[in-house]
Amino acid sequence: MVILPLYIQKDIVKILCRHIDKNNKLLDCIEGDYRGNEISIKRLMLTLALVSRDWFKTLSNNLTVSVDFNYTNLNNNNNNNNNNNNNNNNNNNNNNNNNSNEYSIIKKENIKTLKLHFDHQGSFFYIKDIAMDKKESFEEYDPDDKSNELIIELEIVNKELEKLSKLKATIPTTFSSLLSYQKPQQQQQICVFKNLIIRNISTSNENEDTSILQSLYQCEATCGNLHLLELDLNPIFNLTSLNIIKKHVKKVFTLKINSCIDLQIITESFKQFKKSIAQVFIVKYNTQNNSFLFPILAGIIPFNNNEEVNNNINSNNNNNNNNNNNNNNNCNINEENEKKKINYIESIKFFKIFSMEFQLKDFEIVLNYSKKLSHLVISICFNRLIYFLSTEKERMELRLKNCNCNGLVRNSSNANELIEEFNKDWNSFKEAFKNNKTIKNLKFFNECYQTQILLSKPSPTFIERFSSLISSSTSIESFGSGIDCPEIFEKIIEKNKKIPDLSISIIDINNKHSIQPYQTIIDKNKQHINSLKVVKFIFNYDTETFSPLILLDYKK
């Protein structure tokens, strides 16, 4: 057996430390399970620490990210706060803390970044105790189980933040400082602790995020270096809220547009956190108030304010009619508009869009302007899509009905013009979809404010055209559909055998769904299918919500 020299072993451990730190900084996992990844990293840390004393020391000296104060035992700290009856107890507690820090994998004096978990429903910080000796798979782990959570009082959080912020490190003497005859006592000391990451703070409750952020101990990490999982732009969120957040927050991972119709707030939020936003969730957006959301976010048209968007577009269309006296003014206006054209979505990796009349043109913009897009989840009106992708003969024979919503393409008083407009947009979108090389996961859900159920059976032409669209992609690895139509999946597998993960989500009304056709698809294509899942959502009249029920969950 060949034993590597110790210096090489230490270099390997240092590389693994960077990997561990990177994963411990994650706010969410676009690909994979967040808590499952957390368990995996904890196991890796423990495994490396138990190899030898040298490995433990190297690991401990090079890890710079702490998760939920894992450099100390907060259970003891909480007990200490409640048991300060005499000085002897305090001295014993201090000795215990010193000993625990000595044998801790994470050293407090090395911490540059701290990540905390926050329950925005209960408004408290917490630690989820995950036993490392459990053998069950990550899939069996229940993230909603609250029994293993330890609540951390805000007072404890602030005390620990204060301790970390007061830890100093001396900058090593450099050659330039020696040349300048800098004395040792003049060496500069800096604060090691720089960044605070908080997962799950939300703006779903009025002023929740701003009050929590302002109640934290004020230090370098909490005043301008905070990282948040999500910024929720809802009807109560305003520019004052945004300005407060700007003072504390440096990075936002997810931007959630939740019934916010103020384009100024949306664009200002994107402008402030453009470099860090990786996910965009649109929970509800009324396109009747403004239909130019995606053209503005992609930088196709400039944003001035809600009233001027239409004027900008109209002025661009009427430039040829302007007289020579206005040419200079128009040039200045165009130059200003060009400066305001910023592609805010170019780095977005994950789009999730619900409760919005999503247009094919918007779909095309997302595909063309989000250069790093890998996951796309969209709710569309399948009744409307089936109608438009069917022939006139099928519309009559199957009595297909066009939905009255404005999804996919805006309604027109002339039915023939509407179909012509759809076909033009469809062909343009289809080309953009085919040419996209980054998207890996695509899901279509059936959602419409008019009706949640399919009004008629999908036509053969619809099945052919829709399946041809999906199978034309050379990058998609996972596809999900919101309608019960096994023929679509048969066609997709027939044309493209490189989409191994499939799923179907059905809203149940009449309980006529059968899983047998999907089981047949699995039996015929086991060599090509890695997973196929069928879930139906049953409406609960008591809670007025849909509850999921798994009908089929095949995994290779």
Coordinates of C-alpha atoms in Angstrom, one line a residue:
M1 CA 0.0 0.0 0.0
V2 CA 1.3 3.4 -1.0
I3 CA 1.0 6.2 1.6
L4 CA 1.0 9.7 0.3
P5 CA 3.4 12.2 1.9
L6 CA 1.7 14.2 4.6
Y7 CA 2.0 17.5 2.7
I8 CA 0.1 16.0 -0.2
Q9 CA -2.6 14.7 2.2
K10 CA -2.9 18.1 3.7
D11 CA -3.3 19.7 0.2
I12 CA -6.1 17.2 -0.5
V13 CA -7.9 18.0 2.7
K14 CA -7.6 21.8 1.9
I15 CA -9.2 21.2 -1.5
L16 CA -12.0 19.3 0.3
C17 CA -12.4 22.2 2.7
R18 CA -13.1 24.6 -0.1
H19 CA -15.7 22.1 -1.4
I20 CA -17.3 21.9 2.1
D21 CA -17.3 25.7 2.5
K22 CA -18.9 26.2 -0.9
N23 CA -21.7 23.7 -0.1
N24 CA -22.2 25.1 3.4
K25 CA -22.8 28.5 1.8
L26 CA -25.7 27.2 -0.4
L27 CA -29.1 28.8 0.2
D28 CA -30.9 26.3 -2.0
C29 CA -30.1 23.5 -4.4
I30 CA -31.6 24.0 -7.9
E31 CA -30.5 20.5 -8.8
G32 CA -31.0 18.2 -5.9
D33 CA -32.3 18.2 -2.3
Y34 CA -31.0 21.0 0.0
R35 CA -31.3 19.0 3.3
G36 CA -30.0 15.9 1.6
N37 CA -26.9 17.8 0.5
E38 CA -26.6 19.2 4.0
I39 CA -26.5 15.6 5.4
S40 CA -23.9 14.6 2.8
I41 CA -21.6 17.4 3.7
K42 CA -21.9 16.8 7.5
R43 CA -21.0 13.1 6.9
L44 CA -18.0 14.1 4.7
M45 CA -16.7 16.5 7.5
L46 CA -17.1 13.8 10.1
T47 CA -15.4 11.2 7.9
L48 CA -12.4 13.4 7.2
A49 CA -12.0 14.5 10.8
L50 CA -11.8 10.8 12.0
V51 CA -9.0 9.8 9.6
S52 CA -6.1 11.1 11.8
R53 CA -5.0 13.9 14.1
D54 CA -3.3 15.6 11.2
W55 CA -6.4 15.5 9.0
F56 CA -8.5 16.8 11.9
K57 CA -6.1 19.7 12.5
T58 CA -5.9 20.6 8.8
L59 CA -9.7 20.4 8.4
S60 CA -10.3 22.5 11.4
N61 CA -7.8 25.2 10.4
N62 CA -9.2 25.6 6.9
L63 CA -13.0 25.5 7.3
T64 CA -14.3 29.1 7.3
V65 CA -18.1 28.6 7.2
S66 CA -20.2 27.8 10.2
V67 CA -23.8 26.5 9.9
D68 CA -26.2 27.2 12.8
F69 CA -23.3 28.0 15.2
N70 CA -21.9 24.5 14.8
Y71 CA -18.6 25.6 16.5
T72 CA -20.3 25.5 19.9
N73 CA -23.1 23.6 21.7
L74 CA -26.0 26.0 21.9
N75 CA -27.9 23.4 24.1
N76 CA -25.3 24.2 26.8
N77 CA -25.5 27.9 26.1
N78 CA -29.3 27.9 26.5
N79 CA -29.0 26.0 29.7
N80 CA -26.2 28.3 30.9
N81 CA -28.5 31.3 30.5
N82 CA -31.1 29.7 32.7
N83 CA -28.7 28.3 35.4
N84 CA -26.5 31.2 36.6
N85 CA -27.0 30.6 40.3
N86 CA -23.4 30.9 41.4
N87 CA -19.9 31.8 40.1
N88 CA -18.7 28.2 40.3
N89 CA -21.3 27.2 37.7
N90 CA -20.3 30.0 35.4
N91 CA -16.6 29.0 35.7
N92 CA -17.4 25.4 34.9
N93 CA -19.5 26.5 31.9
N94 CA -16.7 28.7 30.6
N95 CA -14.3 25.8 30.9
N96 CA -16.7 23.5 29.0
N97 CA -17.1 26.0 26.3
N98 CA -13.3 26.3 25.9
N99 CA -12.9 22.6 25.8
S100 CA -15.7 22.2 23.2
N101 CA -14.1 24.8 21.0
E102 CA -10.8 23.0 21.2
Y103 CA -12.2 19.8 20.0
S104 CA -14.7 21.3 17.5
I105 CA -14.2 20.7 13.8
I106 CA -15.2 24.4 13.2
K107 CA -13.0 26.9 15.0
K108 CA -14.7 30.1 16.0
E109 CA -11.7 32.2 15.3
N110 CA -11.6 31.0 11.7
I111 CA -15.2 31.8 10.8
K112 CA -15.6 34.2 7.9
T113 CA -19.2 33.2 7.0
L114 CA -22.1 32.2 9.2
K115 CA -25.3 30.6 7.9
L116 CA -28.5 30.5 10.0
H117 CA -31.9 29.0 9.4
F118 CA -35.0 31.0 10.1
D119 CA -38.7 29.9 10.3
H120 CA -40.6 32.8 8.7
Q121 CA -43.9 31.3 9.8
G122 CA -43.0 31.1 13.5
S123 CA -40.5 34.0 13.3
F124 CA -37.6 32.3 15.0
F125 CA -34.1 31.0 14.3
Y126 CA -33.7 27.2 14.7
I127 CA -31.3 24.3 14.3
K128 CA -32.6 21.1 12.7
D129 CA -30.9 18.2 14.5
I130 CA -30.1 15.5 11.9
A131 CA -28.6 12.3 13.3
M132 CA -25.6 11.2 11.3
D133 CA -25.9 7.6 12.3
K134 CA -29.2 7.0 10.5
K135 CA -29.0 4.8 7.5
E136 CA -32.1 5.8 5.7
S137 CA -31.8 7.5 2.3
F138 CA -32.2 11.2 1.7
E139 CA -35.6 10.6 0.1
E140 CA -36.9 9.2 3.3
Y141 CA -36.0 12.3 5.3
D142 CA -38.9 14.5 6.1
P143 CA -38.0 18.2 5.8
D144 CA -41.4 19.2 7.4
D145 CA -40.7 17.3 10.6
K146 CA -40.5 19.9 13.3
S147 CA -39.8 17.5 16.2
N148 CA -36.1 17.7 15.7
E149 CA -35.8 21.5 15.7
L150 CA -34.1 23.5 18.4
I151 CA -35.3 27.1 18.6
I152 CA -32.6 29.7 19.1
E153 CA -33.7 32.8 20.9
L154 CA -32.8 36.1 19.2
E155 CA -30.9 37.1 22.3
I156 CA -28.6 34.1 21.8
V157 CA -28.2 34.8 18.1
N158 CA -27.1 38.4 18.9
K159 CA -24.7 37.4 21.6
E160 CA -23.0 35.0 19.2
L161 CA -22.9 37.6 16.5
E162 CA -21.3 40.0 18.9
K163 CA -18.6 37.5 19.9
L164 CA -17.8 36.7 16.2
S165 CA -17.6 40.3 15.2
K166 CA -15.1 41.1 17.9
L167 CA -12.7 38.4 16.9
K168 CA -9.7 40.0 15.1
A169 CA -6.9 38.6 13.0
T170 CA -3.5 40.3 12.4
I171 CA -2.6 40.9 8.7
P172 CA 0.8 39.1 8.1
T173 CA 3.8 41.3 7.6
T174 CA 4.5 41.7 3.8
F175 CA 7.7 42.6 2.0
S176 CA 6.3 46.1 1.2
S177 CA 5.6 46.8 4.9
L178 CA 9.2 45.7 5.7
L179 CA 10.5 48.2 3.1
S180 CA 8.4 50.9 4.7
Y181 CA 9.9 50.0 8.2
Q182 CA 6.5 49.3 9.6
K183 CA 6.7 48.4 13.3
P184 CA 5.1 45.2 14.6
Q185 CA 2.8 47.1 16.9
Q186 CA 1.5 49.0 13.9
Q187 CA 0.3 45.8 12.1
Q188 CA -3.3 46.1 11.1
Q189 CA -5.9 43.9 12.7
I190 CA -9.1 43.0 10.8
C191 CA -12.4 41.4 11.6
V192 CA -12.5 37.8 10.3
F193 CA -16.3 37.4 10.4
K194 CA -17.6 39.1 7.2
N195 CA -20.8 37.5 5.9
L196 CA -24.1 36.4 7.4
I197 CA -26.4 34.1 5.4
I198 CA -30.0 33.6 6.4
R199 CA -32.3 31.0 4.9
N200 CA -36.1 31.4 4.8
I201 CA -36.7 35.0 5.8
S202 CA -39.6 36.1 3.7
T203 CA -41.6 39.3 3.2
S204 CA -44.9 37.4 3.2
N205 CA -45.8 39.1 6.5
E206 CA -45.8 42.9 6.7
N207 CA -42.4 44.3 7.7
E208 CA -41.2 40.9 8.9
D209 CA -37.9 40.9 7.0
T210 CA -37.0 44.5 7.8
S211 CA -37.8 44.1 11.5
I212 CA -35.8 40.9 11.8
L213 CA -32.8 42.4 9.9
Q214 CA -32.9 45.6 12.0
S215 CA -33.1 43.6 15.3
L216 CA -29.8 41.7 14.6
Y217 CA -26.6 42.8 16.3
Q218 CA -25.2 45.5 14.1
C219 CA -21.8 44.6 12.7
E220 CA -20.0 44.3 9.4
A221 CA -21.8 41.1 8.5
T222 CA -25.3 42.4 9.3
C223 CA -24.8 45.9 7.8
G224 CA -24.5 45.4 4.1
N225 CA -23.1 41.8 3.9
L226 CA -26.3 39.7 4.5
H227 CA -27.3 37.0 2.0
L228 CA -31.0 36.1 1.8
L229 CA -32.7 33.1 0.3
E230 CA -35.7 35.0 -0.9
L231 CA -37.1 38.5 -1.5
D232 CA -40.9 38.4 -1.7
L233 CA -42.3 41.3 -3.8
N234 CA -46.0 41.3 -2.6
P235 CA -48.6 44.1 -2.6
I236 CA -47.4 45.4 0.8
F237 CA -43.8 45.6 -0.3
N238 CA -42.8 49.1 -1.3
L239 CA -39.7 51.2 -2.1
T240 CA -39.3 52.0 1.6
S241 CA -39.0 48.3 2.4
L242 CA -36.5 47.8 -0.5
N243 CA -34.4 50.7 0.7
I244 CA -34.2 49.2 4.2
I245 CA -33.2 45.9 2.7
K246 CA -30.5 47.5 0.6
K247 CA -28.8 48.8 3.8
H248 CA -28.4 45.2 5.2
V249 CA -28.5 42.8 2.2
K250 CA -25.7 42.2 -0.3
K251 CA -27.1 39.1 -2.1
V252 CA -30.5 37.6 -2.8
F253 CA -30.8 34.1 -4.2
T254 CA -34.5 34.0 -5.2
L255 CA -36.7 36.9 -6.3
K256 CA -40.4 36.2 -5.9
I257 CA -42.9 38.3 -7.7
N258 CA -46.1 37.8 -5.7
S259 CA -49.0 39.9 -6.9
C260 CA -46.7 42.9 -7.2
I261 CA -47.7 45.1 -10.2
D262 CA -45.3 48.0 -9.6
L263 CA -42.7 47.7 -12.3
Q264 CA -40.4 50.2 -10.5
I265 CA -40.1 48.0 -7.5
I266 CA -39.5 44.9 -9.6
T267 CA -36.9 46.5 -11.8
E268 CA -35.2 48.2 -8.8
S269 CA -35.0 44.8 -7.0
F270 CA -33.5 43.2 -10.1
K271 CA -31.0 46.1 -10.5
Q272 CA -29.9 45.9 -6.9
F273 CA -29.4 42.1 -6.8
K274 CA -28.9 41.2 -10.4
K275 CA -25.6 39.5 -9.9
S276 CA -26.8 37.1 -7.2
I277 CA -30.4 36.2 -8.3
A278 CA -30.4 32.6 -9.6
Q279 CA -34.2 31.9 -9.3
V280 CA -37.3 33.9 -10.2
F281 CA -40.7 32.8 -8.9
I282 CA -43.7 34.5 -10.3
V283 CA -46.6 33.4 -8.1
K284 CA -49.1 35.9 -9.5
Y285 CA -48.8 38.7 -12.0
N286 CA -51.7 40.4 -13.7
T287 CA -50.7 41.1 -17.3
Q288 CA -53.7 43.3 -17.9
N289 CA -52.0 46.0 -15.7
N290 CA -48.8 45.7 -17.7
S291 CA -48.0 43.2 -20.4
F292 CA -44.4 44.3 -20.9
L293 CA -42.8 42.6 -17.9
F294 CA -40.5 40.2 -19.8
P295 CA -39.5 42.7 -22.5
I296 CA -38.4 45.1 -19.8
L297 CA -36.6 42.5 -17.7
A298 CA -34.8 41.2 -20.8
G299 CA -33.7 44.8 -21.8
I300 CA -35.7 44.7 -25.1
I301 CA -37.5 47.9 -24.2
P302 CA -36.4 50.5 -21.5
F303 CA -38.3 51.1 -18.3
N304 CA -39.0 54.6 -17.2
N305 CA -42.3 54.2 -15.3
N306 CA -45.6 52.5 -15.8
E307 CA -47.1 55.4 -17.7
E308 CA -44.2 55.8 -20.1
V309 CA -43.7 52.2 -21.3
N310 CA -46.4 52.5 -24.0
N311 CA -45.1 55.9 -25.0
N312 CA -41.6 54.5 -25.4
I313 CA -42.9 51.8 -27.7
N314 CA -45.1 54.2 -29.7
S315 CA -42.3 56.7 -30.1
N316 CA -40.0 54.0 -31.4
N317 CA -42.6 53.0 -34.0
N318 CA -43.2 56.6 -35.1
N319 CA -39.6 57.7 -35.4
N320 CA -39.8 57.7 -39.2
N321 CA -42.6 60.3 -39.0
N322 CA -40.6 62.8 -37.0
N323 CA -39.5 66.0 -38.8
N324 CA -35.8 67.0 -39.1
N325 CA -36.1 69.6 -36.3
N326 CA -36.7 66.8 -33.7
N327 CA -33.9 64.4 -34.9
N328 CA -31.4 65.6 -32.3
N329 CA -33.9 65.3 -29.5
N330 CA -34.9 61.8 -30.6
C331 CA -31.2 60.8 -30.7
N332 CA -30.7 61.9 -27.2
I333 CA -33.9 60.1 -26.0
N334 CA -32.8 56.9 -27.8
E335 CA -29.4 57.1 -26.2
E336 CA -31.0 57.5 -22.8
N337 CA -33.3 54.6 -23.5
E338 CA -30.4 52.4 -24.6
K339 CA -28.7 53.0 -21.3
K340 CA -31.9 51.8 -19.5
K341 CA -32.1 48.6 -21.5
I342 CA -30.5 46.1 -19.1
N343 CA -30.9 42.3 -19.4
Y344 CA -31.8 41.4 -15.8
I345 CA -32.5 37.8 -16.5
E346 CA -29.4 36.7 -18.3
S347 CA -28.0 34.8 -15.3
I348 CA -31.3 33.3 -14.1
K349 CA -31.1 29.5 -13.8
F350 CA -34.6 28.7 -12.6
F351 CA -37.9 30.2 -13.6
K352 CA -41.1 29.1 -11.9
I353 CA -44.3 30.9 -13.2
F354 CA -47.8 30.4 -11.9
S355 CA -51.1 32.4 -12.0
M356 CA -50.0 34.5 -15.0
E357 CA -51.4 34.6 -18.5
F358 CA -48.0 33.6 -19.9
Q359 CA -47.5 34.5 -23.6
L360 CA -45.6 32.5 -26.2
K361 CA -43.6 35.7 -26.8
D362 CA -42.7 35.7 -23.1
F363 CA -41.6 32.1 -23.4
E364 CA -39.4 32.9 -26.3
I365 CA -37.8 35.9 -24.5
V366 CA -37.0 33.7 -21.5
L367 CA -35.4 31.1 -23.7
N368 CA -33.4 33.6 -25.7
Y369 CA -32.3 36.0 -23.0
S370 CA -31.7 33.7 -20.0
K371 CA -28.3 32.4 -21.0
K372 CA -27.9 30.1 -18.0
L373 CA -31.5 28.8 -17.8
S374 CA -31.6 25.1 -16.7
H375 CA -35.0 24.7 -15.0
L376 CA -38.4 26.1 -16.2
V377 CA -41.7 25.4 -14.5
I378 CA -44.7 27.2 -16.1
S379 CA -48.5 27.0 -15.7
I380 CA -50.4 27.4 -19.0
C381 CA -54.0 26.9 -20.2
F382 CA -53.9 23.5 -21.9
N383 CA -57.5 24.0 -23.1
R384 CA -56.3 26.9 -25.1
L385 CA -53.1 25.1 -26.3
I386 CA -55.1 22.1 -27.4
Y387 CA -57.5 24.3 -29.4
F388 CA -54.8 26.2 -31.2
L389 CA -52.7 23.2 -32.0
S390 CA -55.6 21.3 -33.5
T391 CA -56.9 21.4 -37.1
E392 CA -60.2 23.1 -37.9
K393 CA -61.7 19.7 -38.7
E394 CA -60.7 18.4 -35.2
R395 CA -62.2 21.5 -33.6
M396 CA -65.5 20.8 -35.1
E397 CA -65.5 17.0 -34.7
L398 CA -64.2 17.0 -31.1
R399 CA -66.2 20.1 -30.2
L400 CA -63.0 21.8 -28.9
K401 CA -63.6 25.1 -27.1
N402 CA -61.2 28.0 -26.9
C403 CA -60.8 29.4 -23.4
N404 CA -61.6 33.0 -22.9
C405 CA -58.4 33.8 -21.1
N406 CA -55.4 35.7 -22.7
G407 CA -52.9 32.9 -22.2
L408 CA -50.3 32.0 -24.9
V409 CA -51.6 34.8 -27.3
R410 CA -53.9 37.8 -26.6
N411 CA -57.5 37.5 -27.7
S412 CA -58.7 39.2 -30.8
S413 CA -62.2 39.8 -32.1
N414 CA -61.3 38.0 -35.3
A415 CA -61.0 34.3 -34.7
N416 CA -59.0 33.7 -37.9
E417 CA -56.5 36.5 -37.1
L418 CA -56.2 35.0 -33.6
I419 CA -55.2 31.6 -34.9
E420 CA -52.9 33.2 -37.5
E421 CA -51.2 35.2 -34.7
F422 CA -50.8 32.1 -32.6
N423 CA -49.3 30.0 -35.4
K424 CA -46.8 32.8 -36.1
D425 CA -45.8 33.0 -32.4
W426 CA -45.7 29.2 -32.1
N427 CA -43.3 28.8 -34.9
S428 CA -41.0 31.5 -33.5
F429 CA -41.1 30.0 -30.1
K430 CA -40.6 26.5 -31.4
E431 CA -37.4 27.6 -33.1
A432 CA -36.1 29.3 -30.0
F433 CA -36.9 26.1 -28.0
K434 CA -35.1 23.9 -30.4
N435 CA -32.0 26.1 -30.4
N436 CA -31.8 26.4 -26.6
K437 CA -28.9 24.2 -25.3
T438 CA -29.1 24.9 -21.5
I439 CA -32.5 23.9 -20.3
K440 CA -32.5 20.5 -18.6
N441 CA -35.8 20.4 -16.7
L442 CA -39.1 21.5 -18.1
K443 CA -42.6 21.2 -16.5
F444 CA -45.9 22.4 -17.8
F445 CA -48.8 22.6 -15.3
N446 CA -52.4 23.1 -16.3
E447 CA -53.7 26.3 -14.7
C448 CA -56.3 28.9 -15.8
Y449 CA -58.5 31.3 -13.9
Q450 CA -61.4 30.2 -16.1
T451 CA -61.2 26.4 -15.3
Q452 CA -58.8 23.9 -13.8
I453 CA -60.0 20.9 -15.8
L454 CA -59.7 19.9 -19.5
L455 CA -62.8 20.7 -21.4
S456 CA -62.2 18.1 -24.1
K457 CA -59.9 15.2 -25.1
P458 CA -56.6 16.2 -26.7
S459 CA -56.7 15.9 -30.5
P460 CA -54.2 13.7 -32.5
T461 CA -52.7 16.8 -34.2
F462 CA -52.2 18.5 -30.8
I463 CA -50.4 15.3 -29.5
E464 CA -48.2 15.2 -32.6
R465 CA -47.3 18.9 -32.6
F466 CA -46.8 19.2 -28.8
S467 CA -44.7 16.0 -28.5
S468 CA -42.6 17.1 -31.5
L469 CA -41.8 20.3 -29.7
I470 CA -40.6 18.6 -26.5
S471 CA -38.6 15.9 -28.4
S472 CA -36.9 18.5 -30.6
S473 CA -34.8 19.5 -27.5
T474 CA -31.3 18.1 -27.3
S475 CA -30.7 19.3 -23.7
I476 CA -33.8 18.3 -21.8
E477 CA -33.3 15.5 -19.3
S478 CA -36.6 15.8 -17.3
F479 CA -40.1 16.6 -18.6
G480 CA -43.4 17.0 -16.7
S481 CA -46.9 17.5 -18.1
G482 CA -50.0 18.8 -16.4
I483 CA -52.6 16.8 -18.4
D484 CA -53.4 13.1 -18.3
C485 CA -52.4 12.1 -21.9
P486 CA -50.1 9.0 -22.1
E487 CA -50.0 9.4 -25.9
I488 CA -47.8 12.5 -25.5
F489 CA -45.2 10.5 -23.6
E490 CA -45.3 7.6 -26.0
K491 CA -44.6 10.0 -28.9
I492 CA -41.8 11.8 -27.0
I493 CA -40.0 8.5 -26.2
E494 CA -40.5 7.4 -29.7
K495 CA -38.8 10.5 -31.1
N496 CA -36.3 11.2 -28.4
K497 CA -35.0 8.5 -26.1
K498 CA -32.7 10.9 -24.2
I499 CA -35.3 12.3 -21.8
P500 CA -35.2 9.7 -19.1
D501 CA -37.2 11.4 -16.3
L502 CA -40.9 11.9 -16.8
S503 CA -43.7 13.1 -14.6
I504 CA -47.5 13.8 -14.8
S505 CA -49.5 16.1 -12.4
I506 CA -53.3 15.8 -12.7
I507 CA -56.0 17.8 -11.0
D508 CA -58.6 15.2 -10.0
I509 CA -62.3 16.0 -10.5
N510 CA -64.1 12.9 -11.7
N511 CA -61.6 10.2 -10.6
K512 CA -61.4 8.7 -14.0
H513 CA -57.6 8.6 -14.2
S514 CA -55.8 5.3 -14.8
I515 CA -52.2 4.5 -14.3
Q516 CA -52.2 1.4 -16.5
P517 CA -51.2 3.2 -19.8
Y518 CA -48.2 4.7 -18.0
Q519 CA -47.2 1.3 -16.6
T520 CA -47.4 0.0 -20.1
I521 CA -45.1 2.8 -21.3
I522 CA -42.6 1.8 -18.5
D523 CA -42.7 -1.9 -19.4
K524 CA -42.0 -1.1 -23.1
N525 CA -39.2 1.5 -22.4
K526 CA -37.4 0.4 -19.3
Q527 CA -34.0 0.8 -20.9
H528 CA -34.8 4.4 -21.7
I529 CA -36.8 5.6 -18.6
N530 CA -35.1 6.3 -15.3
S531 CA -38.2 7.5 -13.5
L532 CA -41.9 8.1 -14.2
K533 CA -44.1 9.6 -11.6
V534 CA -47.9 10.2 -11.7
V535 CA -49.5 12.5 -9.1
K536 CA -53.1 13.6 -8.8
F537 CA -54.2 16.6 -6.8
I538 CA -57.5 16.1 -5.0
F539 CA -59.5 19.1 -3.9
N540 CA -60.1 19.3 -0.2
Y541 CA -63.4 21.2 0.4
D542 CA -62.6 21.8 4.1
T543 CA -59.3 23.6 3.5
E544 CA -60.1 24.7 -0.1
T545 CA -56.7 23.4 -1.2
F546 CA -55.4 20.6 -3.4
S547 CA -53.7 17.7 -1.7
P548 CA -51.2 15.5 -3.7
L549 CA -51.7 11.7 -4.0
I550 CA -49.0 9.6 -5.7
L551 CA -50.5 7.1 -8.0
L552 CA -47.3 5.8 -9.6
D553 CA -43.6 6.4 -8.6
Y554 CA -41.3 4.3 -10.8
K555 CA -37.5 4.5 -10.4
K556 CA -35.0 2.4 -12.1

